């Protein structure tokens, strides 16, 4: 049987009968009590102070003015593509015809081509696509002319400018074609103009909507819009050359046409828009 070491017994005896490990110090206890009282007083003082925001509130910052703040602009822009999507089959036939009219100079329709026969809904769809060009072209014009776009009313005025310019060009092309061409040439030229603007309206949907949402990329989207616009104009001008330019003497008439119908009115519209649209609040 193992025996307990006497040294362990002695160490236990010293621990239990020796001097206490912690000695009571009245001054230390007094200092601890004063610290606890100070902490309690500080905590009570902090809890008694209510935040100013709970009584006065924090003034909100108004959002910067934007055409998107309007209640009618965005729904109106989205309504035209949605309405056209409902008549998807008719829109598809109209678009195929517009693509053909954009470049074709065929003198008479092919009687065996069923795509040449207009459907019952072609006219309403054509009108809706023209309105779509006016709407999205107006937004693009407003954002290009105004440094800080802020007014839906300004967008509406810009749409009015685009509509007036569209009707002016339609009348000018009709008069020019009537004077310098026959009925068939006039028909092909006007159909090319309508097709170029309607297809341009379809192409403007994505860059215009993206520009309104991401204003910091406005210069990029305006560049894309400008490229689309110039492409549509150049294709239409090229079609006019193919229709009316037959001999060297036609060159003078073509130069007069470019200056009178294409360059001067466009410059006037751009100048008027840059000067007038920023003044609309």
mmCIF file of C-alpha atoms in Angstrom:
data_model
loop_
_atom_site.group_PDB
_atom_site.id
_atom_site.type_symbol
_atom_site.label_atom_id
_atom_site.label_comp_id
_atom_site.label_asym_id
_atom_site.label_seq_id
_atom_site.Cartn_x
_atom_site.Cartn_y
_atom_site.Cartn_z
ATOM 1 C CA UNK A 1 0.000 0.000 0.000
ATOM 2 C CA UNK A 2 1.393 3.319 -1.054
ATOM 3 C CA UNK A 3 2.124 5.873 1.642
ATOM 4 C CA UNK A 4 1.280 9.600 1.318
ATOM 5 C CA UNK A 5 4.278 11.788 1.036
ATOM 6 C CA UNK A 6 4.672 13.940 4.198
ATOM 7 C CA UNK A 7 5.685 16.878 1.998
ATOM 8 C CA UNK A 8 2.182 17.043 0.395
ATOM 9 C CA UNK A 9 0.565 17.076 3.835
ATOM 10 C CA UNK A 10 2.809 19.903 4.967
ATOM 11 C CA UNK A 11 2.004 21.978 1.833
ATOM 12 C CA UNK A 12 -1.744 21.522 2.367
ATOM 13 C CA UNK A 13 -1.378 22.578 5.957
ATOM 14 C CA UNK A 14 0.456 25.738 4.949
ATOM 15 C CA UNK A 15 -2.236 26.651 2.419
ATOM 16 C CA UNK A 16 -5.080 26.176 4.865
ATOM 17 C CA UNK A 17 -3.565 27.666 7.974
ATOM 18 C CA UNK A 18 -1.218 30.276 6.597
ATOM 19 C CA UNK A 19 -1.856 33.965 6.004
ATOM 20 C CA UNK A 20 -4.860 34.799 3.722
ATOM 21 C CA UNK A 21 -4.051 35.312 0.044
ATOM 22 C CA UNK A 22 -6.313 38.455 -0.319
ATOM 23 C CA UNK A 23 -6.050 41.161 2.285
ATOM 24 C CA UNK A 24 -8.941 43.633 2.802
ATOM 25 C CA UNK A 25 -7.882 47.209 1.877
ATOM 26 C CA UNK A 26 -10.442 49.913 2.801
ATOM 27 C CA UNK A 27 -8.864 52.536 0.511
ATOM 28 C CA UNK A 28 -8.920 50.241 -2.546
ATOM 29 C CA UNK A 29 -12.559 49.403 -1.909
ATOM 30 C CA UNK A 30 -13.389 53.089 -1.590
ATOM 31 C CA UNK A 31 -11.716 53.883 -4.925
ATOM 32 C CA UNK A 32 -13.603 51.012 -6.644
ATOM 33 C CA UNK A 33 -16.897 52.268 -5.261
ATOM 34 C CA UNK A 34 -16.208 55.836 -6.470
ATOM 35 C CA UNK A 35 -15.335 54.538 -9.986
ATOM 36 C CA UNK A 36 -18.554 52.501 -10.123
ATOM 37 C CA UNK A 37 -20.590 55.517 -9.008
ATOM 38 C CA UNK A 38 -18.915 57.710 -11.647
ATOM 39 C CA UNK A 39 -19.687 55.166 -14.390
ATOM 40 C CA UNK A 40 -23.292 54.926 -13.288
ATOM 41 C CA UNK A 41 -23.641 58.738 -13.249
ATOM 42 C CA UNK A 42 -22.115 59.048 -16.745
ATOM 43 C CA UNK A 43 -24.377 56.314 -18.102
ATOM 44 C CA UNK A 44 -27.425 57.974 -16.578
ATOM 45 C CA UNK A 45 -26.442 61.317 -18.141
ATOM 46 C CA UNK A 46 -26.045 59.761 -21.583
ATOM 47 C CA UNK A 47 -29.397 57.971 -21.356
ATOM 48 C CA UNK A 48 -31.152 61.182 -20.381
ATOM 49 C CA UNK A 49 -30.103 62.938 -23.614
ATOM 50 C CA UNK A 50 -32.490 62.164 -26.518
ATOM 51 C CA UNK A 51 -31.224 62.413 -30.116
ATOM 52 C CA UNK A 52 -32.316 65.565 -31.967
ATOM 53 C CA UNK A 53 -33.482 63.454 -34.863
ATOM 54 C CA UNK A 54 -36.170 61.841 -32.713
ATOM 55 C CA UNK A 55 -37.705 65.266 -32.090
ATOM 56 C CA UNK A 56 -36.941 67.315 -35.222
ATOM 57 C CA UNK A 57 -36.313 64.674 -37.893
ATOM 58 C CA UNK A 58 -33.736 64.767 -40.673
ATOM 59 C CA UNK A 59 -34.528 66.887 -43.697
ATOM 60 C CA UNK A 60 -34.655 64.781 -46.850
ATOM 61 C CA UNK A 61 -32.753 65.715 -49.955
ATOM 62 C CA UNK A 62 -34.952 66.288 -52.998
ATOM 63 C CA UNK A 63 -34.176 64.157 -56.049
ATOM 64 C CA UNK A 64 -32.691 66.071 -58.965
ATOM 65 C CA UNK A 65 -35.330 66.937 -61.559
ATOM 66 C CA UNK A 66 -35.501 64.468 -64.427
ATOM 67 C CA UNK A 67 -37.909 63.644 -67.241
ATOM 68 C CA UNK A 68 -38.224 60.206 -65.634
ATOM 69 C CA UNK A 69 -39.960 61.876 -62.677
ATOM 70 C CA UNK A 70 -42.942 62.513 -64.911
ATOM 71 C CA UNK A 71 -45.988 60.302 -64.428
ATOM 72 C CA UNK A 72 -46.783 60.085 -68.136
ATOM 73 C CA UNK A 73 -43.516 60.134 -70.102
ATOM 74 C CA UNK A 74 -42.165 56.650 -69.417
ATOM 75 C CA UNK A 75 -45.576 54.915 -69.768
ATOM 76 C CA UNK A 76 -46.142 56.766 -73.053
ATOM 77 C CA UNK A 77 -42.757 55.665 -74.395
ATOM 78 C CA UNK A 78 -43.385 52.060 -73.410
ATOM 79 C CA UNK A 79 -46.962 52.018 -74.728
ATOM 80 C CA UNK A 80 -46.035 52.199 -78.417
ATOM 81 C CA UNK A 81 -43.682 49.163 -78.474
ATOM 82 C CA UNK A 82 -46.158 47.199 -76.357
ATOM 83 C CA UNK A 83 -49.047 48.004 -78.682
ATOM 84 C CA UNK A 84 -46.939 47.070 -81.694
ATOM 85 C CA UNK A 85 -45.924 43.805 -80.033
ATOM 86 C CA UNK A 86 -49.603 42.860 -79.765
ATOM 87 C CA UNK A 87 -49.814 42.918 -83.567
ATOM 88 C CA UNK A 88 -46.543 41.040 -83.996
ATOM 89 C CA UNK A 89 -47.564 39.262 -87.201
ATOM 90 C CA UNK A 90 -48.654 42.489 -88.929
ATOM 91 C CA UNK A 91 -45.580 44.321 -87.626
ATOM 92 C CA UNK A 92 -43.360 41.613 -89.085
ATOM 93 C CA UNK A 93 -44.938 42.000 -92.535
ATOM 94 C CA UNK A 94 -44.694 45.798 -92.345
ATOM 95 C CA UNK A 95 -41.051 45.644 -91.305
ATOM 96 C CA UNK A 96 -40.198 43.325 -94.190
ATOM 97 C CA UNK A 97 -41.895 45.722 -96.563
ATOM 98 C CA UNK A 98 -40.043 48.694 -95.048
ATOM 99 C CA UNK A 99 -36.708 46.931 -95.459
ATOM 100 C CA UNK A 100 -37.533 46.399 -99.116
ATOM 101 C CA UNK A 101 -38.759 49.991 -99.592
ATOM 102 C CA UNK A 102 -35.645 51.363 -97.917
ATOM 103 C CA UNK A 103 -33.421 50.465 -100.862
ATOM 104 C CA UNK A 104 -35.548 49.000 -103.631
ATOM 105 C CA UNK A 105 -36.089 51.070 -106.798
ATOM 106 C CA UNK A 106 -38.298 48.551 -108.560
ATOM 107 C CA UNK A 107 -40.739 50.413 -110.781
ATOM 108 C CA UNK A 108 -43.788 48.250 -110.213
ATOM 109 C CA UNK A 109 -44.686 45.623 -107.621
ATOM 110 C CA UNK A 110 -44.439 41.999 -108.615
ATOM 111 C CA UNK A 111 -47.997 40.726 -109.067
ATOM 112 C CA UNK A 112 -46.903 37.289 -107.885
ATOM 113 C CA UNK A 113 -45.400 38.633 -104.646
ATOM 114 C CA UNK A 114 -48.016 38.426 -101.884
ATOM 115 C CA UNK A 115 -45.903 40.569 -99.578
ATOM 116 C CA UNK A 116 -46.710 43.608 -101.729
ATOM 117 C CA UNK A 117 -50.403 43.400 -100.868
ATOM 118 C CA UNK A 118 -51.049 45.538 -97.762
ATOM 119 C CA UNK A 119 -52.932 43.803 -94.976
ATOM 120 C CA UNK A 120 -55.896 45.247 -93.110
ATOM 121 C CA UNK A 121 -53.748 46.343 -90.136
ATOM 122 C CA UNK A 122 -50.809 47.703 -92.129
ATOM 123 C CA UNK A 123 -51.999 51.317 -92.030
ATOM 124 C CA UNK A 124 -52.511 51.507 -88.215
ATOM 125 C CA UNK A 125 -49.184 49.767 -87.679
ATOM 126 C CA UNK A 126 -47.474 52.200 -90.040
ATOM 127 C CA UNK A 127 -48.974 55.157 -88.193
ATOM 128 C CA UNK A 128 -47.921 53.687 -84.836
ATOM 129 C CA UNK A 129 -44.351 53.182 -86.081
ATOM 130 C CA UNK A 130 -44.238 56.781 -87.322
ATOM 131 C CA UNK A 131 -45.432 57.969 -83.904
ATOM 132 C CA UNK A 132 -42.778 55.767 -82.316
ATOM 133 C CA UNK A 133 -40.107 57.513 -84.382
ATOM 134 C CA UNK A 134 -41.492 60.907 -83.337
ATOM 135 C CA UNK A 135 -41.560 59.951 -79.638
ATOM 136 C CA UNK A 136 -38.092 58.418 -79.380
ATOM 137 C CA UNK A 137 -36.612 60.945 -81.797
ATOM 138 C CA UNK A 138 -38.007 63.732 -79.627
ATOM 139 C CA UNK A 139 -36.393 62.290 -76.508
ATOM 140 C CA UNK A 140 -33.069 61.976 -78.330
ATOM 141 C CA UNK A 141 -33.328 65.569 -79.594
ATOM 142 C CA UNK A 142 -34.105 66.891 -76.111
ATOM 143 C CA UNK A 143 -31.204 65.051 -74.463
ATOM 144 C CA UNK A 144 -28.859 66.212 -77.219
ATOM 145 C CA UNK A 145 -29.920 69.879 -77.004
ATOM 146 C CA UNK A 146 -30.217 70.329 -73.218
ATOM 147 C CA UNK A 147 -27.068 70.074 -71.044
ATOM 148 C CA UNK A 148 -29.048 69.010 -67.958
ATOM 149 C CA UNK A 149 -32.311 67.311 -68.987
ATOM 150 C CA UNK A 150 -34.909 68.041 -66.335
ATOM 151 C CA UNK A 151 -38.338 68.564 -67.887
ATOM 152 C CA UNK A 152 -40.901 66.199 -69.352
ATOM 153 C CA UNK A 153 -42.549 69.253 -70.894
ATOM 154 C CA UNK A 154 -39.335 69.903 -72.789
ATOM 155 C CA UNK A 155 -39.440 66.335 -74.102
ATOM 156 C CA UNK A 156 -43.014 66.900 -75.308
ATOM 157 C CA UNK A 157 -41.953 70.092 -77.102
ATOM 158 C CA UNK A 158 -39.009 68.244 -78.675
ATOM 159 C CA UNK A 159 -41.407 65.554 -79.905
ATOM 160 C CA UNK A 160 -43.501 68.312 -81.455
ATOM 161 C CA UNK A 161 -40.422 69.655 -83.234
ATOM 162 C CA UNK A 162 -39.592 66.201 -84.607
ATOM 163 C CA UNK A 163 -43.197 65.726 -85.756
ATOM 164 C CA UNK A 164 -43.231 69.114 -87.511
ATOM 165 C CA UNK A 165 -39.885 68.346 -89.179
ATOM 166 C CA UNK A 166 -41.203 64.941 -90.277
ATOM 167 C CA UNK A 167 -44.292 66.489 -91.887
ATOM 168 C CA UNK A 168 -42.185 69.222 -93.505
ATOM 169 C CA UNK A 169 -39.875 66.660 -95.095
ATOM 170 C CA UNK A 170 -42.838 64.578 -96.236
ATOM 171 C CA UNK A 171 -44.355 67.633 -97.952
ATOM 172 C CA UNK A 172 -40.999 68.731 -99.399
ATOM 173 C CA UNK A 173 -40.233 65.276 -100.810
ATOM 174 C CA UNK A 174 -43.747 65.029 -102.249
ATOM 175 C CA UNK A 175 -43.411 68.405 -103.966
ATOM 176 C CA UNK A 176 -39.893 67.685 -105.247
ATOM 177 C CA UNK A 177 -40.859 64.258 -106.543
ATOM 178 C CA UNK A 178 -43.968 65.651 -108.208
ATOM 179 C CA UNK A 179 -41.983 68.386 -109.991
ATOM 180 C CA UNK A 180 -38.928 66.367 -111.058
ATOM 181 C CA UNK A 181 -40.318 62.867 -111.443
ATOM 182 C CA UNK A 182 -43.323 60.813 -112.393
ATOM 183 C CA UNK A 183 -45.899 59.160 -110.173
ATOM 184 C CA UNK A 184 -43.950 55.930 -109.819
ATOM 185 C CA UNK A 185 -40.723 57.704 -108.888
ATOM 186 C CA UNK A 186 -42.616 59.785 -106.335
ATOM 187 C CA UNK A 187 -44.152 56.644 -104.807
ATOM 188 C CA UNK A 188 -40.792 54.901 -104.476
ATOM 189 C CA UNK A 189 -39.160 57.980 -102.986
ATOM 190 C CA UNK A 190 -41.877 58.631 -100.399
ATOM 191 C CA UNK A 191 -41.999 54.943 -99.465
ATOM 192 C CA UNK A 192 -38.240 55.038 -98.894
ATOM 193 C CA UNK A 193 -38.576 58.090 -96.649
ATOM 194 C CA UNK A 194 -41.360 56.536 -94.549
ATOM 195 C CA UNK A 195 -39.434 53.272 -94.306
ATOM 196 C CA UNK A 196 -36.194 54.973 -93.229
ATOM 197 C CA UNK A 197 -37.905 56.907 -90.440
ATOM 198 C CA UNK A 198 -39.969 53.977 -89.201
ATOM 199 C CA UNK A 199 -36.969 51.650 -89.079
ATOM 200 C CA UNK A 200 -34.968 54.393 -87.367
ATOM 201 C CA UNK A 201 -37.711 54.619 -84.730
ATOM 202 C CA UNK A 202 -37.303 50.910 -84.018
ATOM 203 C CA UNK A 203 -33.540 51.301 -83.739
ATOM 204 C CA UNK A 204 -33.838 54.208 -81.303
ATOM 205 C CA UNK A 205 -35.771 52.287 -78.649
ATOM 206 C CA UNK A 206 -32.830 50.647 -76.877
ATOM 207 C CA UNK A 207 -30.286 53.533 -76.888
ATOM 208 C CA UNK A 208 -32.911 56.129 -75.905
ATOM 209 C CA UNK A 209 -34.279 54.092 -72.997
ATOM 210 C CA UNK A 210 -30.752 53.260 -71.837
ATOM 211 C CA UNK A 211 -29.724 56.929 -72.054
ATOM 212 C CA UNK A 212 -32.646 57.984 -69.874
ATOM 213 C CA UNK A 213 -31.712 55.435 -67.210
ATOM 214 C CA UNK A 214 -27.918 55.909 -67.298
ATOM 215 C CA UNK A 215 -27.406 59.616 -67.822
ATOM 216 C CA UNK A 216 -23.668 59.364 -67.107
ATOM 217 C CA UNK A 217 -23.298 57.471 -70.422
ATOM 218 C CA UNK A 218 -25.286 60.046 -72.390
ATOM 219 C CA UNK A 219 -22.450 60.926 -74.761
ATOM 220 C CA UNK A 220 -21.997 57.268 -75.713
ATOM 221 C CA UNK A 221 -25.690 56.714 -76.400
ATOM 222 C CA UNK A 222 -25.974 60.002 -78.304
ATOM 223 C CA UNK A 223 -23.105 58.857 -80.499
ATOM 224 C CA UNK A 224 -24.942 55.608 -81.240
ATOM 225 C CA UNK A 225 -28.132 57.555 -81.995
ATOM 226 C CA UNK A 226 -26.243 59.927 -84.312
ATOM 227 C CA UNK A 227 -24.734 56.989 -86.216
ATOM 228 C CA UNK A 228 -28.175 55.426 -86.672
ATOM 229 C CA UNK A 229 -29.646 58.732 -87.835
ATOM 230 C CA UNK A 230 -26.852 59.410 -90.332
ATOM 231 C CA UNK A 231 -27.092 55.858 -91.670
ATOM 232 C CA UNK A 232 -30.840 56.244 -92.266
ATOM 233 C CA UNK A 233 -30.384 59.619 -93.958
ATOM 234 C CA UNK A 234 -27.514 58.468 -96.183
ATOM 235 C CA UNK A 235 -29.371 55.349 -97.299
ATOM 236 C CA UNK A 236 -32.403 57.434 -98.198
ATOM 237 C CA UNK A 237 -30.288 60.023 -100.057
ATOM 238 C CA UNK A 238 -28.581 57.214 -101.955
ATOM 239 C CA UNK A 239 -31.972 55.856 -102.968
ATOM 240 C CA UNK A 240 -32.954 59.319 -104.213
ATOM 241 C CA UNK A 241 -29.816 59.409 -106.356
ATOM 242 C CA UNK A 242 -30.681 56.026 -107.845
ATOM 243 C CA UNK A 243 -34.201 57.202 -108.665
ATOM 244 C CA UNK A 244 -33.600 60.691 -110.065
ATOM 245 C CA UNK A 245 -29.969 60.883 -111.170
ATOM 246 C CA UNK A 246 -29.812 59.828 -114.824
ATOM 247 C CA UNK A 247 -27.405 62.230 -116.505
ATOM 248 C CA UNK A 248 -24.789 64.844 -115.721
ATOM 249 C CA UNK A 249 -27.328 67.660 -115.881
ATOM 250 C CA UNK A 250 -29.122 66.146 -112.894
ATOM 251 C CA UNK A 251 -26.126 66.920 -110.688
ATOM 252 C CA UNK A 252 -27.121 70.588 -110.333
ATOM 253 C CA UNK A 253 -30.641 69.636 -109.279
ATOM 254 C CA UNK A 254 -29.230 67.134 -106.817
ATOM 255 C CA UNK A 255 -27.001 69.793 -105.199
ATOM 256 C CA UNK A 256 -29.944 72.173 -104.945
ATOM 257 C CA UNK A 257 -32.007 69.390 -103.399
ATOM 258 C CA UNK A 258 -29.336 68.655 -100.781
ATOM 259 C CA UNK A 259 -29.052 72.306 -99.777
ATOM 260 C CA UNK A 260 -32.757 73.146 -99.846
ATOM 261 C CA UNK A 261 -34.296 70.015 -98.346
ATOM 262 C CA UNK A 262 -31.584 68.168 -96.435
ATOM 263 C CA UNK A 263 -29.047 70.659 -95.052
ATOM 264 C CA UNK A 264 -30.769 74.016 -94.441
ATOM 265 C CA UNK A 265 -33.914 72.691 -92.670
ATOM 266 C CA UNK A 266 -31.855 70.326 -90.505
ATOM 267 C CA UNK A 267 -29.530 73.170 -89.483
ATOM 268 C CA UNK A 268 -32.530 75.356 -88.653
ATOM 269 C CA UNK A 269 -34.093 72.630 -86.494
ATOM 270 C CA UNK A 270 -30.820 71.987 -84.665
ATOM 271 C CA UNK A 271 -30.212 75.701 -84.017
ATOM 272 C CA UNK A 272 -33.755 76.297 -82.803
ATOM 273 C CA UNK A 273 -33.649 73.248 -80.510
ATOM 274 C CA UNK A 274 -30.324 74.178 -78.922
ATOM 275 C CA UNK A 275 -31.514 77.733 -78.220
ATOM 276 C CA UNK A 276 -35.111 77.089 -77.192
ATOM 277 C CA UNK A 277 -35.323 73.699 -75.469
ATOM 278 C CA UNK A 278 -32.946 74.567 -72.571
ATOM 279 C CA UNK A 279 -35.251 77.440 -71.608
ATOM 280 C CA UNK A 280 -38.168 75.101 -70.878
ATOM 281 C CA UNK A 281 -38.280 74.323 -67.166
#
